[in-house]
Coordinates of C-alpha atoms and ligand atoms in Angstrom, one line a residue:
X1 CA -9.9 128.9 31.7
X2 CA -9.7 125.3 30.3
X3 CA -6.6 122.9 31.3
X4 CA -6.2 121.8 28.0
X5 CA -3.0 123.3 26.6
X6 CA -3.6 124.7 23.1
X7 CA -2.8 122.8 20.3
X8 CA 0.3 123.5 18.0
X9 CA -0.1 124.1 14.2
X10 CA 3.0 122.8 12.4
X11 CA 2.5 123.2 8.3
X12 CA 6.5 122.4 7.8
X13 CA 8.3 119.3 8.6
X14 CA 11.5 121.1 9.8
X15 CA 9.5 122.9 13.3
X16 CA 7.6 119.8 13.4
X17 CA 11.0 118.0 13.6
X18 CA 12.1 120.2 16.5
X19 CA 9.0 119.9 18.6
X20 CA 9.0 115.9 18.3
X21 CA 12.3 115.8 18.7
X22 CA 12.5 118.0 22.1
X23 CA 9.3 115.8 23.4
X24 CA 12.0 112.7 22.5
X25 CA 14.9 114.0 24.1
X26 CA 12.7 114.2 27.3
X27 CA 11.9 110.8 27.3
X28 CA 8.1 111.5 26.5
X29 CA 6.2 108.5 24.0
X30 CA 4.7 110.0 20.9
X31 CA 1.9 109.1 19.1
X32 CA 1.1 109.7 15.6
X33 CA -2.6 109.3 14.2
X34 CA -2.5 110.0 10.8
X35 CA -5.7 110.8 9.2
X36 CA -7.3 112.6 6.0
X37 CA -9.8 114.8 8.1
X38 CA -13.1 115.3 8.0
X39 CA -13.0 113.7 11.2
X40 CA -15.8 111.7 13.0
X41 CA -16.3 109.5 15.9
X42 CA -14.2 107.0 14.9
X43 CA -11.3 109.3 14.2
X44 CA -12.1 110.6 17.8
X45 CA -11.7 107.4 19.3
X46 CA -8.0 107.0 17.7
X47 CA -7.4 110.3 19.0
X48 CA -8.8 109.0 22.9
X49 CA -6.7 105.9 22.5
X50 CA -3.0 107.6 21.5
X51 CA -4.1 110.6 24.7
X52 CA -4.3 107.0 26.6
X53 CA -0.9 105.9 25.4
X54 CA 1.0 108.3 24.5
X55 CA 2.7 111.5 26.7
X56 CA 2.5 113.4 23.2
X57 CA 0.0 113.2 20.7
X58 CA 0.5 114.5 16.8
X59 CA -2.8 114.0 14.5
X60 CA -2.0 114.4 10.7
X61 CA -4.3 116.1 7.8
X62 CA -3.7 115.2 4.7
X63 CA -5.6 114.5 2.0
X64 CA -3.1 112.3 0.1
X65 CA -3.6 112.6 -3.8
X66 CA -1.7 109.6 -4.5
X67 CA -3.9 107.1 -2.8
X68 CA -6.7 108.0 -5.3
X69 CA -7.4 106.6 -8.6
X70 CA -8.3 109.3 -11.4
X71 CA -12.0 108.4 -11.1
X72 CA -12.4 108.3 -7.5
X73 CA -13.0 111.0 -5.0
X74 CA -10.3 113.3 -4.3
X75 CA -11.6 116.7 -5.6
X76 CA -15.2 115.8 -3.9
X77 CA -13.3 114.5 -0.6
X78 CA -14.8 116.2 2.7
X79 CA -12.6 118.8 3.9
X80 CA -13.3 120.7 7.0
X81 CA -10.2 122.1 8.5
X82 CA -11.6 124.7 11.0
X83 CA -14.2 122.0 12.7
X84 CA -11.1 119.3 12.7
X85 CA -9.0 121.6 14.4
X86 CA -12.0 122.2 17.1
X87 CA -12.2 118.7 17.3
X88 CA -8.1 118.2 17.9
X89 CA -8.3 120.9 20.7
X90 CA -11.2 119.6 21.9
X91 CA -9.5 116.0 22.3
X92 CA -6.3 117.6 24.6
X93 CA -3.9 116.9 20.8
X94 CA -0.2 118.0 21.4
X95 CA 0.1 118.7 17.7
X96 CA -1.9 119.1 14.1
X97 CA 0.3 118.4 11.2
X98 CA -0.9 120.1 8.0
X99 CA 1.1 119.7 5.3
X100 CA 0.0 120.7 1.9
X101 CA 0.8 118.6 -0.9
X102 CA 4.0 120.5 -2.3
X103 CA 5.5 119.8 1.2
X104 CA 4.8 115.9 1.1
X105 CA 5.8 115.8 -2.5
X106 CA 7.6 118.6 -3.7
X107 CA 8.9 118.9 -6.9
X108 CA 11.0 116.0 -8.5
X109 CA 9.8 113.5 -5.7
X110 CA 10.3 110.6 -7.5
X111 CA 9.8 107.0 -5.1
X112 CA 7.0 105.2 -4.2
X113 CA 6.8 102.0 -1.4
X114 CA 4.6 98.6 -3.3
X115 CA 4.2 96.1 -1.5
X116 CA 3.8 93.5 -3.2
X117 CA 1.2 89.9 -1.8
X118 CA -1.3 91.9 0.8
X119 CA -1.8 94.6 -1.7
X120 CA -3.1 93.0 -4.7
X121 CA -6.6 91.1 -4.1
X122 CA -9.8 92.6 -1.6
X123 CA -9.4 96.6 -2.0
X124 CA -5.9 96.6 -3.8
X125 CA -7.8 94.3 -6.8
X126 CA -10.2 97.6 -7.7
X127 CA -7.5 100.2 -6.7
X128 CA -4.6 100.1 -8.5
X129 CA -1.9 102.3 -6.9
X130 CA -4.0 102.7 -3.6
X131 CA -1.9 101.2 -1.5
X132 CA 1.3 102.0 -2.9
X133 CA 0.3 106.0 -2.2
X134 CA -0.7 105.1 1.3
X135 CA 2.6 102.8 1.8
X136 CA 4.6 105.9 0.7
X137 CA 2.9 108.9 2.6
X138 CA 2.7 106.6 5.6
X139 CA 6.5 106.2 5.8
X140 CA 6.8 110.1 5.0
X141 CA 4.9 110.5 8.0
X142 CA 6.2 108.4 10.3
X143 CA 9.8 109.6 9.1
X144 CA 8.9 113.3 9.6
X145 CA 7.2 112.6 13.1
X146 CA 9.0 109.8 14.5
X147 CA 6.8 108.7 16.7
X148 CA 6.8 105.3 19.1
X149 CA 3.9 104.2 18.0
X150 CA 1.0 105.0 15.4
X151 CA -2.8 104.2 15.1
X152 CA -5.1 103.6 12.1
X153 CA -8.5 102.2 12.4
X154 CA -9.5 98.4 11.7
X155 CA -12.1 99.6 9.1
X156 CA -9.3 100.0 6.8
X157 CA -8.6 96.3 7.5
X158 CA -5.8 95.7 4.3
X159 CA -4.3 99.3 4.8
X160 CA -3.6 98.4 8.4
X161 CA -1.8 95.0 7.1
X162 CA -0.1 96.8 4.7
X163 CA 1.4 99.8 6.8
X164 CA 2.1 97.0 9.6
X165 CA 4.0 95.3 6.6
X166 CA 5.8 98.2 5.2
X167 CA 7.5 99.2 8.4
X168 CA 8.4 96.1 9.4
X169 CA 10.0 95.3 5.8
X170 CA 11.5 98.8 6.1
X171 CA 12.9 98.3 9.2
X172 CA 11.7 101.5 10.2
X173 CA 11.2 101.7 14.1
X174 CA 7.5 101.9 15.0
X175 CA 4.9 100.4 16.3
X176 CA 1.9 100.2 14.2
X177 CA -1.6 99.2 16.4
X178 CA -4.7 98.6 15.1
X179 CA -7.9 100.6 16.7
X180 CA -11.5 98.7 16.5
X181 CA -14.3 99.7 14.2
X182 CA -16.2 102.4 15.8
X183 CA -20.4 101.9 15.0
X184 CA -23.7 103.3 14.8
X185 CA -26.1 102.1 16.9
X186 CA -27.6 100.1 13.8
X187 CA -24.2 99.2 13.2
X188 CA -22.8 101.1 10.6
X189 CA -19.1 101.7 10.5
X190 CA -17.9 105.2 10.8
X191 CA -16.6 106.5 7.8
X192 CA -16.2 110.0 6.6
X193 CA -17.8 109.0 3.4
X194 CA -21.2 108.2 5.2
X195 CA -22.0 111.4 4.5
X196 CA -22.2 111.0 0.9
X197 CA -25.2 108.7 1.7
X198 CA -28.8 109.4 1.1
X199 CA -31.5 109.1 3.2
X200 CA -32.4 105.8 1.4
X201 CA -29.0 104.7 1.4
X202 CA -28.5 105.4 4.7
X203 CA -31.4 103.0 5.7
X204 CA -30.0 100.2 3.9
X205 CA -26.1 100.2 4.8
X206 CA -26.3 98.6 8.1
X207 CA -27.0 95.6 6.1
X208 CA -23.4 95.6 5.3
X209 CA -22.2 94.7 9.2
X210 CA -25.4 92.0 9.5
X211 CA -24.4 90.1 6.7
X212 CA -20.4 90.2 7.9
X213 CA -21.5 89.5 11.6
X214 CA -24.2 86.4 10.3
X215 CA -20.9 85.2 8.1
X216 CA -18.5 85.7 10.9
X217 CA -21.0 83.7 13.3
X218 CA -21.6 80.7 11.0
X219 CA -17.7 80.5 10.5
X220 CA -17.1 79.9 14.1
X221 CA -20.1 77.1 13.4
X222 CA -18.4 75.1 11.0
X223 CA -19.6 76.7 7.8
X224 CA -17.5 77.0 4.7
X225 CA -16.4 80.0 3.2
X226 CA -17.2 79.5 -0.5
X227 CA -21.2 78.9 0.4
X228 CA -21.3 81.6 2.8
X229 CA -19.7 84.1 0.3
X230 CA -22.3 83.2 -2.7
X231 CA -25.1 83.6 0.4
X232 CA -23.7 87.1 1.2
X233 CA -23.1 88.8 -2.1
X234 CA -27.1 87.4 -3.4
X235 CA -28.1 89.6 0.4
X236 CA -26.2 92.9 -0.4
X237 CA -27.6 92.7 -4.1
X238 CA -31.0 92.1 -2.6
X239 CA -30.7 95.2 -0.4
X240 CA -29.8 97.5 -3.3
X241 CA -25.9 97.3 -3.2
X242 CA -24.1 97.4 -6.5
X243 CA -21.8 96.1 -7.7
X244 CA -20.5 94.5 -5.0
X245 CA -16.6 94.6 -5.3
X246 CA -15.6 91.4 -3.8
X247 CA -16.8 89.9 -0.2
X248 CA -14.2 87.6 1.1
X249 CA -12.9 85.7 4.3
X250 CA -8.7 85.5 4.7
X251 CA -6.8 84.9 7.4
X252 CA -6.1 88.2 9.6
X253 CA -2.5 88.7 8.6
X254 CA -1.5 87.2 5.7
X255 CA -5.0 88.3 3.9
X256 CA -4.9 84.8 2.2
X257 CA -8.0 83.2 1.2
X258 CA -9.7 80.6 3.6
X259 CA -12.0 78.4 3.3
X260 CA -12.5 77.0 6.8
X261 CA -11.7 79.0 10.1
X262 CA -8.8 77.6 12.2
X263 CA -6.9 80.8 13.1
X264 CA -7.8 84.5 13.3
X265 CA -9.3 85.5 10.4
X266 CA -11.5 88.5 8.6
X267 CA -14.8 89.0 6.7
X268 CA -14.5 91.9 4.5
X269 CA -16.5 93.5 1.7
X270 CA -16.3 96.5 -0.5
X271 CA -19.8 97.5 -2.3
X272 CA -21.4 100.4 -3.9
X273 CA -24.3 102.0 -2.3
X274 CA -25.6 104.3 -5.5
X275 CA -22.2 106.5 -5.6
X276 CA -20.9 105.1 -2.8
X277 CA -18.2 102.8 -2.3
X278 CA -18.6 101.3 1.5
X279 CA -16.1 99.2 2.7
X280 CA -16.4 96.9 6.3
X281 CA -15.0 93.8 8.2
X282 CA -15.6 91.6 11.3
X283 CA -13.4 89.4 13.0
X284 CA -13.6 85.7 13.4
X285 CA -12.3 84.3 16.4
X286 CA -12.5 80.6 16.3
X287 CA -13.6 78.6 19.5
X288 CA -10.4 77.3 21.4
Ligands
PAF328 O1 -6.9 106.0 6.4 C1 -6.6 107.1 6.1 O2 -7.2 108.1 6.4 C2 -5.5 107.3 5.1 O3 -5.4 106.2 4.2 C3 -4.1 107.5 5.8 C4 -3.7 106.4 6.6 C5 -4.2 108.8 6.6 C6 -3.0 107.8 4.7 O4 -3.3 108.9 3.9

C-alpha cells in the first residue's frame, strides 16, 4: 500500500470551498499552483516546491479561454487529463481543481482585471487581452481556493509580475512566489508547447537560453543594452527563428526598459520557431 493519501477531485467551487476552508480552520498553510495541464517537469517542480511549503496542496486545470487570442492556440492546446492526474497523485497533491469553463465563467459573467503599465510592452505588446484573462481567472482562483500562498513559474516572467501586481493592487491576501525556470540539459525551458516542436526545431531552440545567458553575462560586464539587443535578434534570425517578437532587458519588477544594469533586471524574448511561439528569460544580477 502506498502512504500517499489519494488525491481529491473537486469540479465545483462550493466542495472545494469546504475542503479549503476545513484545512484553514485547522490552521494548516495552503498552496495553490495553478496551471493549464499538460503538465511537465517544470510543472512538477512547482508541485515539489508548494509539498515543501505548504501542509495542503491544491493544483488547478484549466485551460483558460480568455487568455488566448482568436488566432492562437486554444483548440490545439495539449490536454491530457488522465496522465495529469497520475502525475498530481504521483506528487502526494491534496487536491485537483477542474473546473470547466461554464463554472469559471458562467453565464452573464461580465468583469475582467487590466492592469494597466506591466501589461502592455514584451508579451502583452503581441497579445492583446492576454494578460487581462490571466489577471481575471487568477483572482477567480485564488478567491475560490484561498490559499496562503501561490506558485507560477519564472518562464512566464511578465505573467508573474502581473499576478504579483494584481493582488497586491487588489488587496487580495496572498502571497504570490516565483518558482525558477526548470531546463533541459541543453538548456531549453520546459514548456508544454515544446512539444509542438520538430525534430529540427527542437535542435535549434536551445539557442534561445545561449543568446539570453551570453546577453545576461556581458550585462554584468558593462555592455549596453541597445547593442546587445541588435547582436541578439541578428543570432535568433541566424538560427532559423522568425519573426522574432521583441528581445528586451527591463528591470525585474517594474519591466521598464534599461539600458545599463544597476539593479535586478531580466533578459526576455518571445520568437517563432516555424509554428511555434517560444518564450524565455535569464536574470541579471549585477556585481555588488
Ligand atoms: O501559466 C499558466 O499556465 C496560466 O497562464 C495560468 C497562470 C494557469 C492562468 O491560466
Amino acid at each position: 500500500m502506498s502512504n500517499i493519501p489519494a488525491l481529491l477531485r473537486f469540479d465545483a467551487v462550493t466542495p472545494l470551498r469546504d475542503a479549503t476552508a476545513r484545512w484553514r480552520d485547522a490552521g494548516e498553510r495552503i498552496v495553490l499552483v495553478p496551471t493549464m495541464g499538460a503538465l511537465h517537469d517544470g510543472h512538477l517542480a512547482l508541485m515539489a516546491q508548494a509539498r515543501r511549503i505548504g501542509r495542503r496542496v491544491v493544483a488547478s486545470i484549466f485551460v483558460n479561454p480568455t487568455q488566448f487570442g482568436p488566432n492562437e492556440d486554444f483548440s490545439r492546446y495539449p490536454r491530457d487529463l488522465e496522465t495529469d492526474l497520475a502525475l498530481l497523485a504521483a506528487a502526494g497533491i491534496d487536491a485537483a481543481y477542474l473546473p470547466d469553463v461554464e463554472t469559471m465563467y458562467p453565464p452573464g459573467f461580465s468583469t475582467r482585471i487590466e492592469v494597466t503599465g506591466l501589461t502592455e510592452g514584451l508579451c502583452g505588446a503581441f497579445r492583446p487581452g492576454h494578460f487581462s484573462g490571466v489577471a481575471t481567472v487568477v483572482t477567480k482562483l485564488v478567491n475560490q481556493v484561498r490559499p496562503d500562498i501561490a506558485l507560477f513559474g519564472e518562464k512566464d516572467y511578465q505573467q508573474l509580475q502581473v499576478i504579483t501586481r494584481t493582488m497586491r493592487d487588489l488587496d487580495i491576501p496572498v502571497e504570490i512566489r516565483g518558482v525558477p525556470t526548470l531546463r533541459e540539459a541543453d538548456g531549453l525551458a520546459l514548456s508544454s508547447r515544446n512539444r509542438y516542436l520538430t525534430p529540427e526545431e527542437r535542435a535549434i531552440a536551445p539557442r534561445l537560453q545561449s543568446m539570453l545567458s551570453r546577453i545576461a553575462r556581458e550585462l554584468v560586464a558593462g555592455g549596453q543594452a541597445t547593442g546587445l539587443v541588435a547582436s541578439g535578434i541578428a543570432e535568433l534570425k541566424q538560427a532559423g527563428f522568425s519573426p522574432v517578437q521583441y528581445l528586451a532587458v527591463c528591470d525585474a519588477e517594474t519591466l521598464a526598459p534599461v539600458e545599463r544594469v544597476a539593479s535586478p533586471a531580466r533578459v526576455l524574448v518571445a520568437a517563432y520557431l516555424g509554428r511555434t511561439r517560444l518564450i524565455d528569460n535569464v536574470e541579471v544580477v549585477p556585481e555588488a
